[in-house]
Amino acid sequence: MFAQLPPGGRLGLHRDPYAGSPRCHLGLDTPNDAACRIVDDGESYAWRDGEAVMFDETCLRWAENRIGHDRVILFCDIDRPMKYRWAQHVNDTFGQLPMRAAASPNETGTALSGSTAHSSTCMRYAVPASG
């Protein structure tokens, strides 16, 4: 989906409850400035046009846009490859149905779900688009 963060906009501290897929943001129309950023697990990333960032959606994060220009990104979740077809079906079903109702608290120090509690690091990759 496409996501806009207007000038002065802020997304509060949050995380998603299920590690069924890595999350990707691709900068489409951004201020290209450090004052328009996401802070994921304490690490800051400024959105840039044509650059993508991937991260673990279960880590605490927040975002802000302190510039007078909208931030527009393509926001998508990447399928986590599974070895067996039945496992892929379980992952897809589990990610779409019950997890929507099982949101974890968005506070530092709260317990994670069993699927995410064993992960000690969050992943982030900044990937410039080829052109």
Tab-separated table of C-alpha atoms in Angstrom:
chain	number	residue	atom	x	y	z
A	1	MET	CA	0.000	0.000	0.000
A	2	PHE	CA	0.993	3.625	-0.260
A	3	ALA	CA	1.482	5.570	2.963
A	4	GLN	CA	1.657	9.329	3.432
A	5	LEU	CA	3.078	11.189	6.412
A	6	PRO	CA	2.197	14.885	6.144
A	7	PRO	CA	4.407	17.758	7.307
A	8	GLY	CA	4.437	17.772	11.109
A	9	GLY	CA	3.108	14.197	11.184
A	10	ARG	CA	4.245	11.683	13.771
A	11	LEU	CA	3.602	7.978	14.308
A	12	GLY	CA	3.885	7.032	17.973
A	13	LEU	CA	5.986	4.206	19.358
A	14	HIS	CA	4.585	0.891	18.126
A	15	ARG	CA	5.374	-2.604	16.907
A	16	ASP	CA	3.482	-5.384	15.180
A	17	PRO	CA	2.826	-8.679	16.950
A	18	TYR	CA	3.809	-11.212	14.302
A	19	ALA	CA	7.127	-11.895	12.562
A	20	GLY	CA	5.549	-13.550	9.530
A	21	SER	CA	7.216	-11.224	7.048
A	22	PRO	CA	9.917	-8.579	6.798
A	23	ARG	CA	8.557	-5.071	6.191
A	24	CYS	CA	9.775	-2.833	3.358
A	25	HIS	CA	9.420	0.926	2.825
A	26	LEU	CA	10.366	2.357	-0.589
A	27	GLY	CA	10.697	6.148	-0.706
A	28	LEU	CA	8.632	7.556	-3.588
A	29	ASP	CA	8.217	11.265	-2.805
A	30	THR	CA	10.116	12.198	0.334
A	31	PRO	CA	11.743	15.322	1.783
A	32	ASN	CA	15.152	13.570	1.459
A	33	ASP	CA	16.110	15.011	4.828
A	34	ALA	CA	17.095	13.560	8.207
A	35	ALA	CA	14.144	15.388	9.802
A	36	CYS	CA	11.810	12.936	8.034
A	37	ARG	CA	12.703	9.586	9.510
A	38	ILE	CA	11.796	6.307	11.105
A	39	VAL	CA	13.539	5.203	14.295
A	40	ASP	CA	13.499	1.408	14.463
A	41	ASP	CA	14.901	-0.330	17.539
A	42	GLY	CA	16.810	2.877	18.363
A	43	GLU	CA	18.380	3.227	14.901
A	44	SER	CA	17.375	6.222	12.762
A	45	TYR	CA	16.778	6.022	9.007
A	46	ALA	CA	15.805	9.025	6.853
A	47	TRP	CA	13.585	8.150	3.892
A	48	ARG	CA	15.058	9.050	0.507
A	49	ASP	CA	13.478	8.968	-2.939
A	50	GLY	CA	14.233	5.663	-4.652
A	51	GLU	CA	15.729	4.013	-1.549
A	52	ALA	CA	14.251	1.085	0.336
A	53	VAL	CA	14.611	0.042	3.942
A	54	MET	CA	13.667	-3.383	5.305
A	55	PHE	CA	13.159	-4.150	8.975
A	56	ASP	CA	11.648	-6.602	11.423
A	57	GLU	CA	8.125	-5.379	12.112
A	58	THR	CA	8.192	-6.658	15.710
A	59	CYS	CA	10.800	-4.132	16.888
A	60	LEU	CA	9.631	-0.927	18.560
A	61	ARG	CA	9.662	2.004	16.157
A	62	TRP	CA	8.289	5.492	15.619
A	63	ALA	CA	8.360	7.982	12.764
A	64	GLU	CA	8.189	11.709	12.221
A	65	ASN	CA	8.152	14.281	9.442
A	66	ARG	CA	9.420	17.674	10.639
A	67	ILE	CA	9.789	19.074	7.097
A	68	GLY	CA	7.221	21.065	5.071
A	69	HIS	CA	6.908	18.320	2.431
A	70	ASP	CA	4.777	15.161	2.421
A	71	ARG	CA	6.484	11.799	2.738
A	72	VAL	CA	5.012	9.162	0.414
A	73	ILE	CA	6.291	5.583	0.507
A	74	LEU	CA	5.350	2.208	-0.884
A	75	PHE	CA	4.785	0.068	2.212
A	76	CYS	CA	4.781	-3.698	1.809
A	77	ASP	CA	5.404	-6.929	3.637
A	78	ILE	CA	7.649	-9.497	1.956
A	79	ASP	CA	6.663	-13.158	2.077
A	80	ARG	CA	8.955	-15.109	4.338
A	81	PRO	CA	9.948	-18.174	2.267
A	82	MET	CA	9.024	-21.498	3.828
A	83	LYS	CA	10.546	-24.870	2.984
A	84	TYR	CA	7.229	-26.732	2.852
A	85	ARG	CA	3.984	-25.733	1.143
A	86	TRP	CA	1.916	-26.604	4.229
A	87	ALA	CA	4.156	-24.356	6.343
A	88	GLN	CA	3.611	-21.479	3.898
A	89	HIS	CA	-0.150	-22.008	4.176
A	90	VAL	CA	0.035	-21.943	7.988
A	91	ASN	CA	2.164	-18.766	7.894
A	92	ASP	CA	-0.250	-17.048	5.494
A	93	THR	CA	-3.341	-18.067	7.449
A	94	PHE	CA	-1.847	-17.258	10.834
A	95	GLY	CA	-0.631	-13.880	9.635
A	96	GLN	CA	-3.956	-12.828	8.144
A	97	LEU	CA	-6.613	-14.055	10.548
A	98	PRO	CA	-5.915	-14.426	14.252
A	99	MET	CA	-2.928	-12.086	14.438
A	100	ARG	CA	-5.087	-9.073	13.556
A	101	ALA	CA	-6.880	-9.584	16.846
A	102	ALA	CA	-3.733	-10.325	18.866
A	103	ALA	CA	-1.986	-6.970	18.860
A	104	SER	CA	0.855	-6.714	21.339
A	105	PRO	CA	1.162	-3.721	23.659
A	106	ASN	CA	3.142	-0.877	22.116
A	107	GLU	CA	5.258	-0.154	25.157
A	108	THR	CA	8.915	-0.678	25.939
A	109	GLY	CA	9.480	-3.639	28.239
A	110	THR	CA	6.296	-5.536	27.407
A	111	ALA	CA	6.414	-9.229	26.597
A	112	LEU	CA	6.483	-10.307	22.971
A	113	SER	CA	4.489	-13.140	21.483
A	114	GLY	CA	6.155	-16.568	21.436
A	115	SER	CA	6.974	-16.234	17.742
A	116	THR	CA	9.016	-13.086	18.326
A	117	ALA	CA	10.403	-13.508	21.833
A	118	HIS	CA	13.384	-15.563	20.627
A	119	SER	CA	14.624	-12.925	18.198
A	120	SER	CA	17.205	-10.696	19.866
A	121	THR	CA	17.961	-8.341	16.987
A	122	CYS	CA	15.961	-6.379	14.472
A	123	MET	CA	17.055	-6.253	10.860
A	124	ARG	CA	17.390	-3.135	8.773
A	125	TYR	CA	18.793	-2.863	5.290
A	126	ALA	CA	19.000	0.362	3.323
A	127	VAL	CA	18.956	-0.534	-0.353
A	128	PRO	CA	19.354	2.151	-3.035
A	129	ALA	CA	17.217	1.570	-6.103
A	130	SER	CA	19.178	0.814	-9.248
A	131	GLY	CA	18.708	3.292	-12.000
